[in-house]
Amino acid sequence: MNFETIFLEKSDLQKFTMFRTLVTNQTQSLSITDLAERLTLSYQQSYNVFQELTRDLVTLSGEPVGKIKQSLTDGAALSLSVDDYRLFLLNNSIAFQFVDYLVQGTQQSVSRFCAEHYISRSTLMRKTAMVRSFLAGFKVKISLTQATFVGDEKQVRLFLQLFYWLSYHGSRWPFRALDFTRLSKQYQALPTADSNPITASQERLFWGVCRTRMSRGHFVTLNAAFSESVPQGVCSTTAVYPSKPNPNVPQAALDAETIFFYFFQQKTIRFSAPNPDTVKMSRYLEAINSPAAQLVAGLPEAVHDHSTGTPSPDPFDYPQLHANLMRVAASFYLMGGNFVKQSDFFKPSLPNYMQKHARQTLSQYIDSLPDDPGFAAFKRAKRPLVEMLFYLLVPYLRQFQWQETVKVKLVMETTDTVNRNIIDFVRNLNVVELLSDDAPLEDADLLVTALDDFVDPGALAALPAHIAKFNWYLDATDGDYRSLFETVYNLFHQKLIATGN
């Protein structure tokens, strides 16, 4: 479920979608008719949405109506970003304001909130239906009698971090009771502070969520797996929380908060080389034979057994992939199953990468795990776990030669330097398996041919009808490359549709 779909009403969602379409197509001049077609609206609906969008942008930017309209329709650069407009709409959203009120409001009550926003209780229920439905998937409820979150505090924290991050993207500090400058200095003093500015911004935001929730009496409770999975001395309570929020908070509660903050730092997927803390954590999980480490250790064999070739080099030897697999497995294990994560708020434009064979392989692997309490979390959350593992493996699927890749054979002189560009182009398409020179023509999904020189037209005519042919010329233009690209991806989509779940 998309983040904007959860928090924006239908009319605002239409305006946001139109604005994003215009901004991402600034090199083109889009008419009202073009927008109607792209957004699946009638001409009149598209016109009305465009007029409302223009009024919003005038309010937000202070620029004249004529200049805004010209920028939108002529493909000129706009001074406002998609993030700017999203936040503008969110600040006028009842669902967004109510969640923020539950976090930061004073003397919280549903009646008070409804009175301040001139809405009825039934209107509040209707406008928050999407966010309440989303949270219900993680066994968290929004109580409309007590004006609070009810459920696992760990899930609430992870949700709120993403709620504020996807709303603000670090452009503003959302917490009114916490001084940003002071908290930033304290974060930089942490032994586990991250040097990457984006990661640091996300961790500061999560720390702000934790401190705000703690100040209002909400503390996390951890199962035994957390204490068993974190090596002694790796995180210091006095460094993270040098002073108690109030004298009545037990030290055990602060210790649990410290471990959970460290967990958040370690669980974030990264595509840079693993830092020493991550390496230390992975080795510790392997040393204690954690169920998370066992799951990751068995994954290469399961995948290799179900792929049609042995990749070289083996992607499972890549430190980044191994570290991310450990992060995902450990997160599901420690959270006792599924948990709120950023991927829950987005839908990939490709049909969920629905390579059936790859997904079934991962699903069967999870089913094959021992019927042991340590693996129960993986089996309980099999579908989201498979989804996360699958996304991590997507960049490497070509190396495993899954059946859903498009098998391309170049029927031309592949040792000729003249054809080097087309060879490199095809090899760099992630959904393609380039067949060898001596592979039979019948094995291909697509033949890229230089017809006059390298193949008998009669041989082509005798091939099965499902094998596509693409004629290639030595003086190929950018248009030829684009046409080949579209041909490959059309074939790929046909395979996804044929084998998708």
XYZ file of C-alpha atoms in Angstrom:
501
model
C 0.000 0.000 0.000
C 1.536 3.308 -1.071
C 2.319 5.832 1.643
C 0.337 8.602 -0.062
C -2.664 6.289 -0.514
C -2.759 5.688 3.236
C -2.632 9.323 4.317
C -4.069 11.408 1.463
C -7.707 11.671 0.518
C -8.745 10.832 -3.039
C -8.776 14.418 -4.327
C -5.356 15.193 -2.805
C -3.971 11.895 -4.085
C -5.057 12.827 -7.618
C -3.341 16.199 -7.335
C -0.180 14.637 -5.971
C -0.120 11.983 -8.711
C -0.575 14.641 -11.377
C 2.185 16.799 -9.907
C 4.579 13.856 -9.733
C 3.736 12.970 -13.349
C 4.469 16.526 -14.477
C 7.698 16.803 -12.487
C 9.057 13.468 -13.690
C 8.293 14.408 -17.303
C 9.726 17.928 -17.316
C 11.465 17.344 -20.629
C 8.031 16.940 -22.246
C 5.142 19.304 -22.686
C 2.038 17.527 -21.396
C -1.450 18.737 -22.265
C -4.626 18.163 -20.235
C -5.482 15.380 -22.675
C -2.075 13.745 -22.094
C -2.561 13.926 -18.322
C -6.063 12.485 -18.556
C -4.732 9.521 -20.499
C -1.811 8.882 -18.139
C -3.901 9.202 -14.972
C -6.941 7.343 -16.352
C -9.218 10.345 -15.892
C -11.776 12.017 -18.120
C -10.762 15.286 -19.750
C -13.025 17.251 -17.396
C -11.656 15.471 -14.313
C -8.097 16.081 -15.462
C -8.861 19.753 -16.058
C -10.421 20.163 -12.598
C -7.501 18.426 -10.871
C -5.036 20.618 -12.784
C -6.835 23.784 -11.658
C -6.809 22.663 -8.016
C -3.146 21.697 -8.297
C -2.318 25.129 -9.677
C -4.058 26.829 -6.742
C -2.096 24.708 -4.271
C 1.222 25.538 -5.930
C 0.437 29.251 -5.966
C -0.295 29.064 -2.232
C 2.824 27.047 -1.541
C 5.276 29.003 -3.730
C 3.818 32.501 -3.774
C 4.440 32.709 -7.528
C 1.841 34.058 -10.020
C -0.749 31.693 -11.492
C 0.495 32.278 -15.041
C 4.060 31.317 -14.204
C 2.956 28.161 -12.384
C 0.752 27.028 -15.272
C 3.490 27.719 -17.797
C 6.001 25.728 -15.753
C 3.606 22.798 -15.422
C 2.550 22.566 -19.053
C 5.728 23.609 -20.883
C 8.110 21.287 -19.066
C 9.990 24.153 -17.389
C 11.825 23.612 -14.117
C 9.770 24.127 -10.956
C 11.094 25.546 -7.725
C 9.038 23.011 -5.746
C 9.947 19.346 -5.350
C 7.690 16.320 -5.021
C 8.665 16.153 -1.336
C 7.611 19.786 -0.830
C 4.176 19.185 -2.270
C 3.679 15.867 -0.468
C 4.372 17.535 2.879
C 2.026 20.409 1.982
C -0.792 17.940 1.362
C 0.032 15.845 4.424
C -0.134 18.873 6.686
C -3.749 19.279 5.556
C -4.575 15.590 5.973
C -6.694 14.555 8.962
C -5.075 11.102 9.063
C -1.574 12.599 9.131
C -2.490 15.208 11.754
C -4.159 12.600 13.958
C -1.146 10.262 13.979
C 1.124 13.198 14.801
C -1.334 14.251 17.529
C -1.121 10.773 19.084
C 2.652 11.203 19.257
C 3.029 14.825 20.312
C -0.379 16.176 21.323
C -1.043 17.539 24.798
C -3.908 16.212 26.931
C -4.793 13.821 24.126
C -8.417 12.884 23.575
C -10.406 12.093 20.459
C -13.088 14.591 21.425
C -10.532 17.387 21.763
C -8.951 16.550 18.389
C -12.332 16.432 16.643
C -13.357 19.751 18.176
C -10.090 21.441 17.150
C -10.495 20.214 13.555
C -14.272 20.747 13.319
C -15.032 17.143 12.430
C -17.220 14.443 13.936
C -16.007 11.202 15.435
C -17.444 9.246 12.501
C -15.533 11.491 10.066
C -12.320 10.817 11.978
C -12.948 7.088 11.782
C -13.567 7.302 8.044
C -10.497 9.431 7.335
C -8.196 7.197 9.390
C -9.575 3.897 8.043
C -6.590 3.283 5.746
C -3.909 3.852 8.372
C -5.807 1.759 10.928
C -6.114 -1.037 8.373
C -2.388 -0.844 7.626
C -1.422 -1.028 11.295
C -3.823 -3.911 11.922
C -1.573 -6.012 9.677
C 1.105 -5.651 12.390
C -1.313 -6.178 15.310
C -1.282 -2.507 16.256
C -4.512 -0.591 16.828
C -5.312 3.087 17.181
C -7.660 3.372 20.129
C -10.337 5.985 19.473
C -11.420 5.869 23.122
C -7.999 6.395 24.731
C -6.335 8.274 21.813
C -3.266 6.055 21.820
C -1.544 3.200 20.014
C -2.337 -0.260 21.352
C 0.064 -3.075 20.526
C 3.738 -3.954 20.462
C 5.717 -0.772 21.146
C 8.521 -2.006 18.878
C 6.136 -2.058 15.909
C 4.803 1.373 16.869
C 8.343 2.809 16.913
C 9.239 1.336 13.519
C 5.996 2.660 12.044
C 6.499 6.151 13.459
C 10.086 6.362 12.185
C 8.867 5.619 8.664
C 5.831 7.866 9.114
C 8.026 10.888 9.830
C 10.803 9.929 7.416
C 8.534 9.430 4.415
C 6.682 12.636 5.288
C 9.683 14.918 5.839
C 12.658 13.090 4.266
C 14.940 14.956 6.634
C 13.893 18.375 5.319
C 12.476 19.434 8.708
C 12.681 18.250 12.294
C 9.186 17.097 13.329
C 9.544 16.963 17.127
C 8.550 20.143 18.895
C 9.784 19.127 22.351
C 13.262 17.979 21.234
C 16.007 20.394 20.257
C 17.471 19.207 16.948
C 20.901 20.791 17.414
C 21.369 19.281 20.849
C 20.198 15.828 19.788
C 22.470 15.943 16.693
C 25.511 16.656 18.873
C 24.568 13.792 21.163
C 24.160 11.498 18.156
C 27.591 12.385 16.787
C 29.077 11.439 20.148
C 27.634 7.919 19.946
C 30.199 5.177 19.278
C 27.791 3.741 16.680
C 26.999 7.024 14.866
C 26.923 6.561 11.093
C 29.052 8.713 8.783
C 26.567 8.506 5.897
C 24.403 11.669 6.103
C 21.191 9.941 4.970
C 21.590 7.035 7.380
C 22.536 9.439 10.172
C 19.406 11.491 9.478
C 17.219 8.371 9.653
C 18.830 7.249 12.911
C 18.481 10.692 14.500
C 14.811 10.638 13.553
C 14.336 7.211 15.113
C 16.118 8.407 18.247
C 13.709 11.332 18.343
C 10.773 8.915 18.089
C 12.208 6.807 20.925
C 12.802 9.770 23.221
C 9.364 11.204 22.542
C 7.640 7.901 23.271
C 9.734 7.322 26.398
C 8.939 10.785 27.714
C 5.259 9.829 27.601
C 5.732 6.540 29.413
C 5.916 4.119 26.486
C 8.812 1.634 26.660
C 9.735 -1.370 24.543
C 9.788 -4.883 25.931
C 12.240 -7.346 24.403
C 12.080 -11.118 24.182
C 14.999 -13.319 25.185
C 16.229 -13.493 21.588
C 17.307 -9.844 21.730
C 19.604 -10.242 24.720
C 20.979 -13.497 23.307
C 21.699 -11.939 19.909
C 23.586 -8.838 21.033
C 27.179 -9.423 22.231
C 28.052 -8.063 25.656
C 29.469 -4.552 25.653
C 28.593 -3.788 22.026
C 26.171 -1.025 23.023
C 26.470 1.205 26.067
C 23.339 2.355 27.872
C 25.193 5.310 29.393
C 26.221 6.442 25.906
C 22.696 6.241 24.422
C 20.735 7.355 27.506
C 23.154 9.027 29.956
C 20.271 10.260 32.108
C 16.898 8.746 32.915
C 13.728 10.345 31.481
C 12.490 10.354 35.059
C 13.794 8.791 38.313
C 11.148 6.071 38.322
C 12.306 4.418 35.091
C 13.989 1.071 35.902
C 17.487 0.529 34.593
C 16.263 -2.607 32.829
C 13.912 -0.474 30.744
C 16.795 1.771 29.627
C 18.906 -1.277 28.814
C 16.092 -2.605 26.604
C 15.757 0.794 24.905
C 19.494 0.847 24.197
C 19.449 -2.619 22.645
C 16.445 -1.718 20.496
C 18.156 1.436 19.228
C 21.214 -0.634 18.336
C 18.905 -3.145 16.616
C 17.474 -0.353 14.474
C 20.950 0.781 13.470
C 21.951 -2.727 12.462
C 18.775 -3.777 10.638
C 18.850 -1.055 7.963
C 19.643 -2.513 4.534
C 22.710 -0.913 2.958
C 24.515 -1.483 -0.321
C 27.897 -0.196 0.805
C 30.637 -2.383 2.259
C 29.654 -3.680 5.729
C 31.163 -1.622 8.555
C 33.068 -3.268 11.448
C 29.984 -3.241 13.705
C 27.973 -5.161 11.112
C 30.760 -7.670 10.538
C 31.106 -8.172 14.299
C 27.352 -8.674 14.659
C 27.202 -11.191 11.787
C 30.108 -13.207 13.169
C 28.554 -13.232 16.623
C 25.238 -14.559 15.258
C 27.154 -17.256 13.387
C 29.212 -18.112 16.482
C 26.123 -18.673 18.645
C 24.431 -20.561 15.781
C 21.495 -18.163 15.775
C 18.455 -19.287 13.730
C 19.000 -16.149 11.630
C 22.545 -17.225 10.795
C 21.363 -20.772 10.057
C 18.744 -19.472 7.627
C 21.324 -17.412 5.732
C 23.852 -20.257 5.741
C 21.408 -22.659 4.088
C 20.176 -20.203 1.461
C 23.003 -20.594 -1.125
C 22.556 -24.350 -1.420
C 18.780 -24.026 -1.723
C 19.073 -21.437 -4.495
C 21.862 -23.244 -6.344
C 19.894 -26.511 -6.297
C 16.980 -24.850 -8.096
C 18.846 -22.716 -10.625
C 19.949 -23.892 -14.038
C 23.597 -22.914 -13.769
C 26.428 -22.321 -11.318
C 27.268 -18.607 -11.182
C 30.866 -17.428 -11.108
C 31.593 -15.525 -9.010
C 28.925 -16.671 -6.573
C 26.790 -13.672 -5.482
C 26.466 -15.198 -2.013
C 30.169 -14.507 -1.569
C 29.556 -10.755 -1.939
C 29.922 -9.125 1.511
C 27.096 -6.643 0.842
C 24.576 -9.353 -0.055
C 25.581 -11.554 2.882
C 25.297 -8.622 5.313
C 21.855 -7.642 3.999
C 20.589 -11.220 4.173
C 21.779 -11.373 7.792
C 20.026 -8.076 8.548
C 16.728 -9.293 7.110
C 16.881 -12.732 8.746
C 17.873 -11.297 12.137
C 15.109 -8.683 11.968
C 12.378 -11.256 11.344
C 13.832 -13.517 14.046
C 14.091 -10.809 16.705
C 10.731 -9.219 15.896
C 9.065 -12.616 16.110
C 7.776 -12.405 12.549
C 6.756 -9.612 10.208
C 7.488 -5.986 11.104
C 6.867 -2.520 9.670
C 9.419 -1.753 6.965
C 9.834 0.778 4.193
C 8.996 -1.679 1.424
C 5.490 -1.991 2.902
C 4.766 1.550 1.693
C 5.774 1.073 -1.944
C 4.748 -1.015 -4.914
C 7.382 -1.676 -7.579
C 6.432 -0.533 -11.076
C 7.408 -3.958 -12.404
C 4.678 -6.514 -11.532
C 6.278 -7.455 -8.190
C 9.177 -9.134 -9.976
C 6.917 -12.137 -10.272
C 9.467 -14.735 -11.335
C 7.549 -17.738 -10.119
C 10.465 -20.143 -10.062
C 12.632 -17.895 -7.885
C 9.831 -17.137 -5.448
C 8.825 -20.785 -5.167
C 12.440 -21.732 -4.452
C 12.595 -19.309 -1.521
C 9.165 -20.333 -0.270
C 10.064 -24.026 -0.370
C 13.284 -23.279 1.476
C 11.395 -21.590 4.317
C 8.989 -24.554 4.445
C 11.957 -26.936 4.706
C 13.335 -25.290 7.855
C 13.131 -27.437 11.005
C 9.896 -27.381 13.020
C 11.741 -25.755 15.875
C 10.674 -22.731 17.991
C 13.750 -20.838 16.778
C 12.466 -20.961 13.189
C 8.806 -20.310 13.998
C 9.101 -16.583 13.262
C 10.322 -17.311 9.720
C 7.488 -19.718 8.987
C 4.897 -17.465 10.580
C 5.945 -14.571 8.322
C 6.913 -16.648 5.273
C 5.327 -14.411 2.659
C 6.906 -11.072 3.687
C 10.214 -12.813 4.442
C 10.290 -14.393 0.967
C 9.470 -10.988 -0.493
C 12.411 -9.334 1.264
C 14.863 -12.101 0.390
C 13.638 -12.018 -3.187
C 14.176 -8.263 -3.545
C 17.736 -8.642 -2.271
C 18.408 -11.359 -4.833
C 16.807 -9.568 -7.804
C 20.055 -7.890 -8.988
C 21.728 -11.311 -9.103
C 18.977 -13.375 -10.715
C 20.622 -13.319 -14.128
C 23.710 -14.986 -12.628
C 21.530 -17.828 -11.360
C 19.939 -18.201 -14.818
C 16.326 -18.336 -13.658
C 13.835 -19.592 -16.203
C 12.089 -16.221 -16.258
C 15.047 -14.394 -17.795
C 14.877 -13.705 -21.527
C 17.291 -15.993 -23.355
C 18.932 -13.982 -26.130
C 21.172 -15.403 -28.850
C 23.226 -13.096 -31.045
C 23.338 -14.566 -34.531
C 26.312 -12.542 -35.673
C 30.081 -12.519 -35.452
C 30.422 -11.998 -31.679
C 34.225 -11.882 -31.820
C 34.127 -8.909 -34.159
C 34.938 -5.587 -32.461
C 32.293 -3.949 -34.668
C 29.602 -5.765 -32.693
C 31.070 -5.017 -29.265
C 28.444 -2.354 -28.499
C 25.472 -4.666 -29.021
C 27.145 -7.438 -27.002
C 27.816 -5.108 -24.053
C 24.305 -3.661 -24.317
C 22.626 -7.073 -24.091
C 24.909 -8.282 -21.285
C 24.024 -5.232 -19.189
C 20.285 -5.946 -19.315
C 19.546 -7.522 -15.954
C 16.680 -9.692 -17.223
C 18.701 -11.252 -20.054
C 20.647 -14.483 -20.244
C 23.017 -14.246 -23.208
C 23.364 -17.660 -24.824
C 26.724 -18.916 -26.044
C 27.716 -18.908 -29.716
C 27.227 -22.645 -30.030
C 23.828 -22.770 -28.313
C 21.028 -24.082 -30.573
C 18.724 -21.464 -32.061
C 15.762 -23.318 -30.519
C 16.977 -22.479 -26.981
C 16.469 -18.755 -27.490
C 13.492 -16.566 -26.671
C 14.919 -13.861 -28.920
C 17.293 -13.997 -31.857
C 19.168 -10.808 -32.656
C 20.279 -11.448 -36.203
C 22.300 -9.942 -38.987
C 20.133 -11.707 -41.548
C 22.130 -11.255 -44.707
C 25.402 -12.635 -43.415
C 24.926 -15.236 -40.714
C 21.739 -17.248 -41.002
C 19.729 -18.986 -43.691
C 16.226 -17.425 -43.926
C 14.856 -20.938 -44.307
C 16.349 -21.923 -40.955
C 14.598 -18.991 -39.312
C 11.278 -19.876 -40.885
C 11.536 -23.411 -39.500
C 11.907 -22.221 -35.900
C 8.969 -22.352 -33.438
C 6.673 -19.342 -33.704
C 7.267 -18.252 -30.091
C 10.915 -17.364 -30.818
C 11.100 -13.636 -31.546
C 13.485 -12.233 -34.164
C 15.124 -8.838 -34.210
C 17.168 -7.711 -37.219
C 20.337 -5.795 -36.339
C 22.435 -3.489 -38.488
C 26.030 -2.378 -38.096
C 24.962 1.267 -38.322
C 22.425 0.903 -35.501
C 20.988 4.144 -34.099
C 19.758 5.061 -30.635
C 16.275 4.223 -31.878
C 17.398 0.674 -32.724
C 18.776 0.199 -29.205
C 15.560 1.512 -27.695
C 13.480 -0.767 -29.910
C 15.587 -3.778 -28.865
C 15.252 -2.785 -25.206
C 11.452 -2.612 -25.538
C 11.367 -5.971 -27.327
C 13.347 -7.623 -24.523
C 11.162 -6.188 -21.774
C 7.950 -7.046 -23.594
C 9.123 -10.653 -23.714
C 10.088 -10.456 -20.041
C 6.657 -9.141 -19.046
C 4.993 -11.911 -21.045
C 6.984 -14.434 -19.011
C 5.994 -12.751 -15.772
C 2.336 -12.814 -16.712
C 2.558 -16.440 -17.818
C 4.224 -17.597 -14.590
C 3.127 -14.972 -12.060
C 1.292 -15.800 -8.884
